[in-house]
Amino acid sequence: MDETYDIAVIGGGLAGTAAALAVAQRGYKTALVAPRPAGEDDRTTALMMPSIELLKQLNVWQSVQEAAAPLRTMRIIDATSRLVRAPTVTFHASELDIDAFGYNMPNGPLLTALSAAVDASDTVIRVPQTAVAVAGRLDRVDIVLGDGASISASLVVGADGRNSKVREAAGIAAHNWRYPQTAIVLNFEHEYPHADTSNEFHTEVGPFTQVPLPGHRSSLVWALAPEDAEAKQAMPAETLARVIEEKMQSMLGKATVVSAVQRFAFSGMIARSFGHGRMVLVGEAGHVFPPIGAQGLNLGLRDVLDFVSALDHAGGPANAIAAAQYYNRARRSDVVSRTASVDMLNRTLLHDFLPVQILRSGGLAALSAIAPLRVFAMREGMKPGSGFNLLRRSGHLERDRPAEARR
């Protein structure tokens, strides 16, 4: 194989497959370089509405909608035993005049739907090989495949995870860090309906988060000390289910574990740049988050949206260097601000220093009590910049009102 493409996407996960479909819709000859996914992914992802809109644009939403549950209410509950505790904060989608913040769905069916769309596309060529070497040239990027063949592209999208070969080839450094936490992840059935509500219990060792799935089912991400996570994973399913019911304060009744129990160490990573030369980074090639606040894949899909916009702005892959520069500028504030906010939220949970706990509790109390602040936070959580844009529009409207009306 000695093919030349407009764009090559390296990495066949959710963000990479979405990126390949998005650029192929522009008519560019696109290669998706990745082996076909092996095994089923039992994890779920809560996608906010901007991400759902992208899935609709890619014509895959209708294939996964039945496996998804709407998120109409999101609740933060202080389940610590500390001296200073925050009030429960409840976010309702109706406060934004929308039906739902987004949808929670299993990763497996979503990746299957995205892969099926790739197979049906006339402009995406699946190259079911691992990229073993990537080299940038003045006019192209060369990719050596696992079978010894090679391809080239005007522009390469690295969606190949935190140990990205594309990031290394582009000469982009990354900052990595770890947290003293490990998450167990599973799906469970419960006795009572969840009412399309997600409950995030804040504990001294991190969040315990239940997110609805269709029917009387939910997914769970539970942050623990590493040794406790290992012990919970080894528990008989019936014993673990009773512990989950207790942690949920029995609000969903009896629990039954219905999936494998997976375990993931908490860590973080952010690339120093998101594009250089003829290469750009999307998804976990550019940023890695602990599973807190539904940021990971939502951020990766915003990468895809901003990449397509940068590509349009630059005039296509023929102007790949300009596209990478536009993309890097577009992504920096979003990724850096989300990294900082998720890191701060997690670390304040782990910190026993009283002033830190007072600050955290005061912030949550303000969100609970002040409706405009809560609405602002919800808008920013769904789509970065939308809360600030609303404030700016409100300010302009106020200035434009006649003086008599402002009295």
mmCIF file of C-alpha atoms in Angstrom:
data_model
loop_
_atom_site.group_PDB
_atom_site.id
_atom_site.type_symbol
_atom_site.label_atom_id
_atom_site.label_comp_id
_atom_site.label_asym_id
_atom_site.label_seq_id
_atom_site.Cartn_x
_atom_site.Cartn_y
_atom_site.Cartn_z
ATOM 1 C CA MET A 1 0.000 0.000 0.000
ATOM 2 C CA ASP A 2 1.525 3.285 -1.069
ATOM 3 C CA GLU A 3 -1.451 5.627 -0.924
ATOM 4 C CA THR A 4 -1.588 9.384 -0.500
ATOM 5 C CA TYR A 5 -4.493 10.954 1.412
ATOM 6 C CA ASP A 6 -5.662 14.444 2.181
ATOM 7 C CA ILE A 7 -6.007 13.555 5.878
ATOM 8 C CA ALA A 8 -4.973 10.531 7.920
ATOM 9 C CA VAL A 9 -6.519 9.970 11.350
ATOM 10 C CA ILE A 10 -4.396 7.696 13.530
ATOM 11 C CA GLY A 11 -6.429 6.025 16.269
ATOM 12 C CA GLY A 12 -9.812 4.320 16.054
ATOM 13 C CA GLY A 13 -11.390 5.214 19.382
ATOM 14 C CA LEU A 14 -14.480 7.366 19.771
ATOM 15 C CA ALA A 15 -12.780 10.731 19.152
ATOM 16 C CA GLY A 16 -10.637 9.450 16.270
ATOM 17 C CA THR A 17 -13.511 7.749 14.455
ATOM 18 C CA ALA A 18 -15.675 10.858 14.870
ATOM 19 C CA ALA A 19 -12.833 13.013 13.497
ATOM 20 C CA ALA A 20 -12.453 10.799 10.423
ATOM 21 C CA LEU A 21 -16.174 10.992 9.693
ATOM 22 C CA ALA A 22 -16.313 14.756 10.254
ATOM 23 C CA VAL A 23 -13.518 15.607 7.814
ATOM 24 C CA ALA A 24 -14.702 13.017 5.291
ATOM 25 C CA GLN A 25 -18.073 14.797 5.210
ATOM 26 C CA ARG A 26 -16.146 17.773 3.791
ATOM 27 C CA GLY A 27 -15.168 15.557 0.828
ATOM 28 C CA TYR A 28 -11.525 15.030 1.787
ATOM 29 C CA LYS A 29 -9.925 11.673 1.020
ATOM 30 C CA THR A 30 -9.413 10.339 4.538
ATOM 31 C CA ALA A 31 -7.616 7.326 6.002
ATOM 32 C CA LEU A 32 -8.588 5.937 9.406
ATOM 33 C CA VAL A 33 -5.454 4.131 10.561
ATOM 34 C CA ALA A 34 -6.314 1.734 13.395
ATOM 35 C CA PRO A 35 -7.021 -1.947 13.989
ATOM 36 C CA ARG A 36 -10.688 -2.740 14.464
ATOM 37 C CA PRO A 37 -11.722 -2.469 18.131
ATOM 38 C CA ALA A 38 -11.252 -5.712 20.065
ATOM 39 C CA GLY A 39 -13.779 -6.643 22.762
ATOM 40 C CA GLU A 40 -16.719 -4.809 24.275
ATOM 41 C CA ASP A 41 -16.336 -1.616 26.290
ATOM 42 C CA ASP A 42 -18.762 -1.721 29.234
ATOM 43 C CA ARG A 43 -18.037 1.873 30.270
ATOM 44 C CA THR A 44 -20.547 4.631 29.605
ATOM 45 C CA THR A 45 -20.150 8.266 28.640
ATOM 46 C CA ALA A 46 -22.378 11.215 29.513
ATOM 47 C CA LEU A 47 -22.449 13.401 26.414
ATOM 48 C CA MET A 48 -23.689 16.975 26.631
ATOM 49 C CA MET A 49 -26.008 18.324 23.934
ATOM 50 C CA PRO A 50 -23.265 19.913 21.748
ATOM 51 C CA SER A 51 -21.719 16.419 21.486
ATOM 52 C CA ILE A 52 -25.125 14.945 20.667
ATOM 53 C CA GLU A 53 -25.500 17.538 17.905
ATOM 54 C CA LEU A 54 -22.196 16.342 16.426
ATOM 55 C CA LEU A 55 -23.437 12.731 16.478
ATOM 56 C CA LYS A 56 -26.530 13.888 14.607
ATOM 57 C CA GLN A 57 -24.354 15.626 12.016
ATOM 58 C CA LEU A 58 -22.385 12.393 11.590
ATOM 59 C CA ASN A 59 -25.670 10.452 11.112
ATOM 60 C CA VAL A 60 -25.015 8.062 14.013
ATOM 61 C CA TRP A 61 -27.344 9.409 16.721
ATOM 62 C CA GLN A 62 -30.360 7.489 15.456
ATOM 63 C CA SER A 63 -28.378 4.243 15.837
ATOM 64 C CA VAL A 64 -27.550 4.775 19.524
ATOM 65 C CA GLN A 65 -30.515 6.785 20.800
ATOM 66 C CA GLU A 66 -32.355 3.749 22.197
ATOM 67 C CA ALA A 67 -29.295 2.790 24.276
ATOM 68 C CA ALA A 68 -29.043 6.296 25.774
ATOM 69 C CA ALA A 69 -30.800 7.856 28.764
ATOM 70 C CA PRO A 70 -31.458 11.599 29.062
ATOM 71 C CA LEU A 71 -29.816 13.643 31.810
ATOM 72 C CA ARG A 72 -32.530 16.008 32.978
ATOM 73 C CA THR A 73 -31.353 16.572 36.545
ATOM 74 C CA MET A 74 -27.832 16.553 38.001
ATOM 75 C CA ARG A 75 -27.302 16.597 41.754
ATOM 76 C CA ILE A 76 -24.163 17.117 43.860
ATOM 77 C CA ILE A 77 -24.425 15.719 47.395
ATOM 78 C CA ASP A 78 -21.851 16.332 50.124
ATOM 79 C CA ALA A 79 -21.403 12.879 51.673
ATOM 80 C CA THR A 80 -18.330 13.772 53.712
ATOM 81 C CA SER A 81 -18.223 13.733 57.496
ATOM 82 C CA ARG A 82 -16.198 16.917 57.734
ATOM 83 C CA LEU A 83 -16.892 19.850 60.013
ATOM 84 C CA VAL A 84 -17.884 22.097 57.106
ATOM 85 C CA ARG A 85 -20.318 20.519 54.646
ATOM 86 C CA ALA A 86 -21.947 21.962 51.569
ATOM 87 C CA PRO A 87 -25.685 21.935 50.854
ATOM 88 C CA THR A 88 -26.970 19.690 48.089
ATOM 89 C CA VAL A 89 -26.846 21.440 44.708
ATOM 90 C CA THR A 90 -29.425 20.426 42.080
ATOM 91 C CA PHE A 91 -29.215 21.429 38.435
ATOM 92 C CA HIS A 92 -32.368 21.127 36.316
ATOM 93 C CA ALA A 93 -32.223 21.257 32.510
ATOM 94 C CA SER A 94 -35.569 23.044 32.614
ATOM 95 C CA GLU A 95 -33.788 26.082 34.105
ATOM 96 C CA LEU A 96 -32.125 26.454 30.686
ATOM 97 C CA ASP A 97 -35.417 25.845 28.839
ATOM 98 C CA ILE A 98 -34.084 22.594 27.395
ATOM 99 C CA ASP A 99 -35.342 19.024 27.747
ATOM 100 C CA ALA A 100 -32.008 17.511 28.853
ATOM 101 C CA PHE A 101 -28.382 18.451 29.467
ATOM 102 C CA GLY A 102 -27.353 15.471 27.365
ATOM 103 C CA TYR A 103 -27.497 11.687 27.294
ATOM 104 C CA ASN A 104 -25.601 8.870 28.977
ATOM 105 C CA MET A 105 -24.825 5.875 26.777
ATOM 106 C CA PRO A 106 -22.584 2.802 26.668
ATOM 107 C CA ASN A 107 -19.306 3.268 24.800
ATOM 108 C CA GLY A 108 -19.636 -0.066 22.966
ATOM 109 C CA PRO A 109 -22.770 0.700 20.909
ATOM 110 C CA LEU A 110 -21.510 4.224 20.219
ATOM 111 C CA LEU A 111 -18.210 2.997 18.799
ATOM 112 C CA THR A 112 -20.067 0.313 16.809
ATOM 113 C CA ALA A 113 -22.315 2.981 15.255
ATOM 114 C CA LEU A 114 -19.371 5.250 14.425
ATOM 115 C CA SER A 115 -17.463 2.317 12.891
ATOM 116 C CA ALA A 116 -20.486 1.329 10.807
ATOM 117 C CA ALA A 117 -20.684 4.894 9.482
ATOM 118 C CA VAL A 118 -16.999 4.686 8.514
ATOM 119 C CA ASP A 119 -17.608 1.410 6.658
ATOM 120 C CA ALA A 120 -20.535 3.005 4.795
ATOM 121 C CA SER A 121 -18.571 6.123 3.821
ATOM 122 C CA ASP A 122 -17.230 6.646 0.306
ATOM 123 C CA THR A 123 -14.524 9.059 1.466
ATOM 124 C CA VAL A 124 -13.088 7.274 4.539
ATOM 125 C CA ILE A 125 -10.742 4.374 3.842
ATOM 126 C CA ARG A 126 -10.190 2.122 6.832
ATOM 127 C CA VAL A 127 -6.550 1.048 7.152
ATOM 128 C CA PRO A 128 -6.733 -1.707 9.795
ATOM 129 C CA GLN A 129 -3.101 -1.454 10.845
ATOM 130 C CA THR A 130 -1.138 0.056 13.719
ATOM 131 C CA ALA A 131 0.969 3.100 12.862
ATOM 132 C CA VAL A 132 4.481 2.090 13.941
ATOM 133 C CA ALA A 133 6.253 5.270 12.787
ATOM 134 C CA VAL A 134 5.198 8.802 11.866
ATOM 135 C CA ALA A 135 7.505 11.348 10.203
ATOM 136 C CA GLY A 136 6.675 14.922 9.246
ATOM 137 C CA ARG A 137 8.051 16.361 5.983
ATOM 138 C CA LEU A 138 7.796 19.820 4.467
ATOM 139 C CA ASP A 139 4.964 18.804 2.132
ATOM 140 C CA ARG A 140 3.452 15.703 3.807
ATOM 141 C CA VAL A 141 3.485 13.286 6.721
ATOM 142 C CA ASP A 142 4.707 9.715 6.124
ATOM 143 C CA ILE A 143 3.215 6.830 8.131
ATOM 144 C CA VAL A 144 4.777 3.361 8.347
ATOM 145 C CA LEU A 145 2.209 0.652 9.084
ATOM 146 C CA GLY A 146 2.469 -2.517 11.103
ATOM 147 C CA ASP A 147 2.565 -4.709 7.977
ATOM 148 C CA GLY A 148 5.546 -2.783 6.602
ATOM 149 C CA ALA A 149 3.569 -0.759 4.052
ATOM 150 C CA SER A 150 3.444 3.048 4.181
ATOM 151 C CA ILE A 151 1.000 5.825 3.390
ATOM 152 C CA SER A 152 1.273 9.608 3.384
ATOM 153 C CA ALA A 153 -1.106 12.501 4.030
ATOM 154 C CA SER A 154 -1.126 16.269 3.789
ATOM 155 C CA LEU A 155 -2.351 16.462 7.393
ATOM 156 C CA VAL A 156 -2.391 13.920 10.222
ATOM 157 C CA VAL A 157 -4.801 13.822 13.154
ATOM 158 C CA GLY A 158 -3.355 12.100 16.206
ATOM 159 C CA ALA A 159 -6.129 10.323 18.109
ATOM 160 C CA ASP A 160 -3.812 7.598 19.374
ATOM 161 C CA GLY A 161 -4.113 8.083 23.123
ATOM 162 C CA ARG A 162 -1.897 9.406 25.888
ATOM 163 C CA ASN A 163 1.217 7.624 24.527
ATOM 164 C CA SER A 164 0.644 9.217 21.126
ATOM 165 C CA LYS A 165 3.182 8.534 18.375
ATOM 166 C CA VAL A 166 1.799 11.546 16.513
ATOM 167 C CA ARG A 167 2.495 13.838 19.487
ATOM 168 C CA GLU A 168 6.027 12.469 19.689
ATOM 169 C CA ALA A 169 6.575 12.883 15.941
ATOM 170 C CA ALA A 170 5.337 16.472 16.106
ATOM 171 C CA GLY A 171 7.834 17.216 18.888
ATOM 172 C CA ILE A 172 5.089 18.235 21.312
ATOM 173 C CA ALA A 173 5.904 17.782 25.003
ATOM 174 C CA ALA A 174 3.263 16.822 27.561
ATOM 175 C CA HIS A 175 2.777 17.363 31.288
ATOM 176 C CA ASN A 176 1.656 14.213 33.144
ATOM 177 C CA TRP A 177 0.483 13.791 36.734
ATOM 178 C CA ARG A 178 -1.231 11.230 38.949
ATOM 179 C CA TYR A 179 -3.777 11.290 41.759
ATOM 180 C CA PRO A 180 -3.870 9.019 44.835
ATOM 181 C CA GLN A 181 -7.127 7.509 43.580
ATOM 182 C CA THR A 182 -8.399 4.605 41.513
ATOM 183 C CA ALA A 183 -11.919 4.356 40.083
ATOM 184 C CA ILE A 184 -14.061 1.272 39.829
ATOM 185 C CA VAL A 185 -16.528 1.431 36.955
ATOM 186 C CA LEU A 186 -19.606 -0.744 36.505
ATOM 187 C CA ASN A 187 -23.292 -0.825 35.548
ATOM 188 C CA PHE A 188 -26.041 -1.810 37.962
ATOM 189 C CA GLU A 189 -29.797 -2.340 38.074
ATOM 190 C CA HIS A 190 -31.881 -0.804 40.831
ATOM 191 C CA GLU A 191 -35.317 -1.202 42.346
ATOM 192 C CA TYR A 192 -36.657 2.332 41.928
ATOM 193 C CA PRO A 193 -36.622 4.598 38.843
ATOM 194 C CA HIS A 194 -33.787 7.117 38.576
ATOM 195 C CA ALA A 195 -36.034 9.860 37.095
ATOM 196 C CA ASP A 196 -33.308 10.753 34.553
ATOM 197 C CA THR A 197 -31.204 12.066 37.451
ATOM 198 C CA SER A 198 -27.467 11.784 38.027
ATOM 199 C CA ASN A 199 -26.268 11.824 41.646
ATOM 200 C CA GLU A 200 -22.671 12.737 42.454
ATOM 201 C CA PHE A 201 -21.790 12.033 46.088
ATOM 202 C CA HIS A 202 -18.677 13.876 47.214
ATOM 203 C CA THR A 203 -16.624 11.857 49.705
ATOM 204 C CA GLU A 204 -13.249 12.390 51.384
ATOM 205 C CA VAL A 205 -11.570 10.194 48.760
ATOM 206 C CA GLY A 206 -13.364 11.547 45.684
ATOM 207 C CA PRO A 207 -16.732 11.377 43.905
ATOM 208 C CA PHE A 208 -19.138 8.433 43.845
ATOM 209 C CA THR A 209 -21.208 9.129 40.725
ATOM 210 C CA GLN A 210 -24.363 7.373 39.523
ATOM 211 C CA VAL A 211 -25.522 8.247 36.000
ATOM 212 C CA PRO A 212 -28.810 6.976 34.481
ATOM 213 C CA LEU A 213 -29.105 4.413 31.713
ATOM 214 C CA PRO A 214 -32.368 3.277 30.049
ATOM 215 C CA GLY A 215 -34.844 1.533 32.354
ATOM 216 C CA HIS A 216 -33.989 0.809 35.974
ATOM 217 C CA ARG A 217 -30.260 0.816 35.212
ATOM 218 C CA SER A 218 -27.386 3.178 35.917
ATOM 219 C CA SER A 219 -23.640 3.394 35.482
ATOM 220 C CA LEU A 220 -21.285 4.030 38.388
ATOM 221 C CA VAL A 221 -17.872 5.674 38.669
ATOM 222 C CA TRP A 222 -16.520 5.365 42.212
ATOM 223 C CA ALA A 223 -13.241 7.018 43.224
ATOM 224 C CA LEU A 224 -11.368 5.194 45.991
ATOM 225 C CA ALA A 225 -7.924 4.739 47.461
ATOM 226 C CA PRO A 226 -6.100 2.220 45.211
ATOM 227 C CA GLU A 227 -6.139 -0.588 47.783
ATOM 228 C CA ASP A 228 -9.853 -0.043 48.452
ATOM 229 C CA ALA A 229 -10.636 -0.106 44.733
ATOM 230 C CA GLU A 230 -8.795 -3.413 44.388
ATOM 231 C CA ALA A 231 -10.746 -4.836 47.337
ATOM 232 C CA LYS A 232 -14.097 -3.642 45.942
ATOM 233 C CA GLN A 233 -13.318 -5.146 42.534
ATOM 234 C CA ALA A 234 -12.607 -8.501 44.193
ATOM 235 C CA MET A 235 -15.879 -8.543 46.171
ATOM 236 C CA PRO A 236 -18.672 -10.974 45.259
ATOM 237 C CA ALA A 237 -21.230 -9.140 43.133
ATOM 238 C CA GLU A 238 -23.956 -9.472 45.787
ATOM 239 C CA THR A 239 -21.741 -7.952 48.487
ATOM 240 C CA LEU A 240 -20.646 -5.085 46.246
ATOM 241 C CA ALA A 241 -24.285 -4.388 45.319
ATOM 242 C CA ARG A 242 -25.197 -4.014 48.999
ATOM 243 C CA VAL A 243 -22.302 -1.578 49.485
ATOM 244 C CA ILE A 244 -23.481 0.445 46.463
ATOM 245 C CA GLU A 245 -27.018 0.624 47.852
ATOM 246 C CA GLU A 246 -25.629 1.886 51.159
ATOM 247 C CA LYS A 247 -23.469 4.538 49.459
ATOM 248 C CA MET A 248 -26.537 5.613 47.447
ATOM 249 C CA GLN A 249 -28.404 6.052 50.760
ATOM 250 C CA SER A 250 -30.954 3.557 49.345
ATOM 251 C CA MET A 251 -32.471 6.274 47.156
ATOM 252 C CA LEU A 252 -32.708 3.783 44.257
ATOM 253 C CA GLY A 253 -33.505 0.767 46.440
ATOM 254 C CA LYS A 254 -31.889 -2.634 46.028
ATOM 255 C CA ALA A 255 -28.927 -2.737 43.617
ATOM 256 C CA THR A 256 -27.723 -5.569 41.367
ATOM 257 C CA VAL A 257 -24.372 -5.431 39.556
ATOM 258 C CA VAL A 258 -24.948 -6.340 35.893
ATOM 259 C CA SER A 259 -21.540 -5.776 34.277
ATOM 260 C CA ALA A 260 -17.880 -6.515 34.805
ATOM 261 C CA VAL A 261 -16.193 -4.343 37.438
ATOM 262 C CA GLN A 262 -13.328 -2.427 35.842
ATOM 263 C CA ARG A 263 -10.594 -0.470 37.606
ATOM 264 C CA PHE A 264 -8.730 2.637 36.364
ATOM 265 C CA ALA A 265 -6.048 4.707 38.080
ATOM 266 C CA PHE A 266 -6.752 8.462 38.179
ATOM 267 C CA SER A 267 -4.259 10.490 36.193
ATOM 268 C CA GLY A 268 -4.019 13.586 34.058
ATOM 269 C CA MET A 269 -2.097 14.816 31.026
ATOM 270 C CA ILE A 270 -2.085 17.952 28.918
ATOM 271 C CA ALA A 271 -0.054 18.541 25.758
ATOM 272 C CA ARG A 272 1.979 21.730 25.528
ATOM 273 C CA SER A 273 0.455 22.340 22.096
ATOM 274 C CA PHE A 274 -2.455 20.807 20.206
ATOM 275 C CA GLY A 275 -1.064 21.276 16.733
ATOM 276 C CA HIS A 276 2.363 21.671 15.141
ATOM 277 C CA GLY A 277 3.534 21.417 11.564
ATOM 278 C CA ARG A 278 1.138 19.162 9.682
ATOM 279 C CA MET A 279 -0.091 17.321 12.775
ATOM 280 C CA VAL A 280 -2.885 17.982 15.291
ATOM 281 C CA LEU A 281 -4.000 16.149 18.437
ATOM 282 C CA VAL A 282 -7.542 15.211 19.440
ATOM 283 C CA GLY A 283 -8.923 13.304 22.404
ATOM 284 C CA GLU A 284 -6.509 11.676 24.814
ATOM 285 C CA ALA A 285 -3.531 12.379 22.571
ATOM 286 C CA GLY A 286 -3.913 15.993 23.734
ATOM 287 C CA HIS A 287 -5.521 15.770 27.174
ATOM 288 C CA VAL A 288 -6.405 13.141 29.770
ATOM 289 C CA PHE A 289 -8.811 13.662 32.672
ATOM 290 C CA PRO A 290 -9.903 11.607 35.621
ATOM 291 C CA PRO A 291 -13.568 10.577 35.106
ATOM 292 C CA ILE A 292 -15.029 13.633 36.852
ATOM 293 C CA GLY A 293 -17.674 16.046 35.603
ATOM 294 C CA ALA A 294 -18.299 14.356 32.221
ATOM 295 C CA GLN A 295 -15.413 16.225 30.596
ATOM 296 C CA GLY A 296 -13.277 13.600 28.821
ATOM 297 C CA LEU A 297 -15.072 12.629 25.604
ATOM 298 C CA ASN A 298 -17.073 15.871 25.501
ATOM 299 C CA LEU A 299 -13.760 17.708 25.333
ATOM 300 C CA GLY A 300 -12.529 15.282 22.668
ATOM 301 C CA LEU A 301 -15.601 15.891 20.513
ATOM 302 C CA ARG A 302 -15.145 19.642 20.927
ATOM 303 C CA ASP A 303 -11.622 19.000 19.577
ATOM 304 C CA VAL A 304 -13.250 17.505 16.488
ATOM 305 C CA LEU A 305 -15.598 20.469 16.030
ATOM 306 C CA ASP A 306 -12.780 23.007 16.403
ATOM 307 C CA PHE A 307 -10.516 21.011 14.092
ATOM 308 C CA VAL A 308 -13.097 20.992 11.310
ATOM 309 C CA SER A 309 -13.639 24.722 11.834
ATOM 310 C CA ALA A 310 -9.861 25.373 11.690
ATOM 311 C CA LEU A 311 -9.625 23.270 8.545
ATOM 312 C CA ASP A 312 -12.361 25.332 6.899
ATOM 313 C CA HIS A 313 -10.726 28.573 8.054
ATOM 314 C CA ALA A 314 -7.366 27.551 6.589
ATOM 315 C CA GLY A 315 -8.837 26.445 3.280
ATOM 316 C CA GLY A 316 -8.406 22.681 3.667
ATOM 317 C CA PRO A 317 -5.559 20.187 4.179
ATOM 318 C CA ALA A 318 -3.477 21.791 1.433
ATOM 319 C CA ASN A 319 -2.886 24.519 4.028
ATOM 320 C CA ALA A 320 -2.246 22.041 6.840
ATOM 321 C CA ILE A 321 0.315 24.145 8.719
ATOM 322 C CA ALA A 322 -2.093 27.071 8.973
ATOM 323 C CA ALA A 323 -4.915 24.718 9.997
ATOM 324 C CA ALA A 324 -2.774 23.306 12.829
ATOM 325 C CA GLN A 325 -1.964 26.830 14.031
ATOM 326 C CA TYR A 326 -5.619 27.896 13.996
ATOM 327 C CA TYR A 327 -6.606 24.706 15.797
ATOM 328 C CA ASN A 328 -4.022 25.102 18.536
ATOM 329 C CA ARG A 329 -5.206 28.636 19.288
ATOM 330 C CA ALA A 330 -8.860 27.566 19.274
ATOM 331 C CA ARG A 331 -8.377 24.687 21.723
ATOM 332 C CA ARG A 332 -5.983 26.167 24.268
ATOM 333 C CA SER A 333 -8.366 28.117 26.517
ATOM 334 C CA ASP A 334 -11.013 25.369 26.611
ATOM 335 C CA VAL A 335 -8.588 22.540 27.437
ATOM 336 C CA VAL A 336 -6.533 24.521 29.953
ATOM 337 C CA SER A 337 -9.583 25.876 31.788
ATOM 338 C CA ARG A 338 -11.246 22.448 31.954
ATOM 339 C CA THR A 339 -8.031 20.850 33.170
ATOM 340 C CA ALA A 340 -7.694 23.426 35.931
ATOM 341 C CA SER A 341 -11.338 23.186 37.047
ATOM 342 C CA VAL A 342 -11.432 19.375 37.167
ATOM 343 C CA ASP A 343 -8.092 19.278 38.979
ATOM 344 C CA MET A 344 -9.235 21.865 41.534
ATOM 345 C CA LEU A 345 -12.562 20.090 42.165
ATOM 346 C CA ASN A 346 -10.833 16.783 42.770
ATOM 347 C CA ARG A 347 -8.049 18.159 44.954
ATOM 348 C CA THR A 348 -10.410 20.159 47.173
ATOM 349 C CA LEU A 349 -12.264 16.933 47.927
ATOM 350 C CA LEU A 350 -9.016 15.289 49.036
ATOM 351 C CA HIS A 351 -7.799 18.263 51.120
ATOM 352 C CA ASP A 352 -8.554 18.318 54.853
ATOM 353 C CA PHE A 353 -7.293 21.896 55.342
ATOM 354 C CA LEU A 354 -10.266 23.754 56.852
ATOM 355 C CA PRO A 355 -9.986 26.993 54.782
ATOM 356 C CA VAL A 356 -10.020 24.886 51.600
ATOM 357 C CA GLN A 357 -13.152 23.083 52.783
ATOM 358 C CA ILE A 358 -14.821 26.394 53.669
ATOM 359 C CA LEU A 359 -14.009 27.736 50.191
ATOM 360 C CA ARG A 360 -15.365 24.623 48.476
ATOM 361 C CA SER A 361 -18.532 24.529 50.605
ATOM 362 C CA GLY A 362 -19.118 28.237 50.098
ATOM 363 C CA GLY A 363 -18.874 27.865 46.343
ATOM 364 C CA LEU A 364 -21.401 25.027 46.290
ATOM 365 C CA ALA A 365 -23.689 26.934 48.657
ATOM 366 C CA ALA A 366 -23.611 29.913 46.281
ATOM 367 C CA LEU A 367 -24.546 27.658 43.349
ATOM 368 C CA SER A 368 -27.427 26.245 45.362
ATOM 369 C CA ALA A 369 -28.793 29.606 46.501
ATOM 370 C CA ILE A 370 -28.157 31.963 43.550
ATOM 371 C CA ALA A 371 -30.150 30.995 40.457
ATOM 372 C CA PRO A 372 -28.306 33.240 37.925
ATOM 373 C CA LEU A 373 -24.954 31.831 39.085
ATOM 374 C CA ARG A 374 -26.307 28.299 38.784
ATOM 375 C CA VAL A 375 -27.621 29.001 35.268
ATOM 376 C CA PHE A 376 -24.235 30.473 34.296
ATOM 377 C CA ALA A 377 -22.432 27.351 35.604
ATOM 378 C CA MET A 378 -24.813 25.042 33.732
ATOM 379 C CA ARG A 379 -24.332 26.897 30.462
ATOM 380 C CA GLU A 380 -20.552 26.864 30.813
ATOM 381 C CA GLY A 381 -20.621 23.169 31.691
ATOM 382 C CA MET A 382 -22.541 22.316 28.545
ATOM 383 C CA LYS A 383 -20.786 24.649 26.112
ATOM 384 C CA PRO A 384 -17.720 26.706 27.105
ATOM 385 C CA GLY A 385 -18.209 30.411 26.521
ATOM 386 C CA SER A 386 -21.996 30.259 26.327
ATOM 387 C CA GLY A 387 -22.432 31.588 29.872
ATOM 388 C CA PHE A 388 -20.093 34.508 29.213
ATOM 389 C CA ASN A 389 -21.774 35.182 25.861
ATOM 390 C CA LEU A 390 -25.152 35.390 27.605
ATOM 391 C CA LEU A 391 -23.715 37.857 30.134
ATOM 392 C CA ARG A 392 -22.313 39.995 27.331
ATOM 393 C CA ARG A 393 -25.614 39.940 25.430
ATOM 394 C CA SER A 394 -27.491 40.843 28.606
ATOM 395 C CA GLY A 395 -25.125 43.755 29.171
ATOM 396 C CA HIS A 396 -25.607 45.014 25.626
ATOM 397 C CA LEU A 397 -29.390 44.718 25.939
ATOM 398 C CA GLU A 398 -29.323 46.647 29.215
ATOM 399 C CA ARG A 399 -27.197 49.431 27.712
ATOM 400 C CA ASP A 400 -29.484 49.623 24.656
ATOM 401 C CA ARG A 401 -32.642 50.040 26.717
ATOM 402 C CA PRO A 402 -34.032 53.597 26.945
ATOM 403 C CA ALA A 403 -32.978 55.414 30.123
ATOM 404 C CA GLU A 404 -36.594 55.612 31.311
ATOM 405 C CA ALA A 405 -36.970 51.814 31.084
ATOM 406 C CA ARG A 406 -33.856 51.290 33.229
ATOM 407 C CA ARG A 407 -35.219 53.396 36.080
#
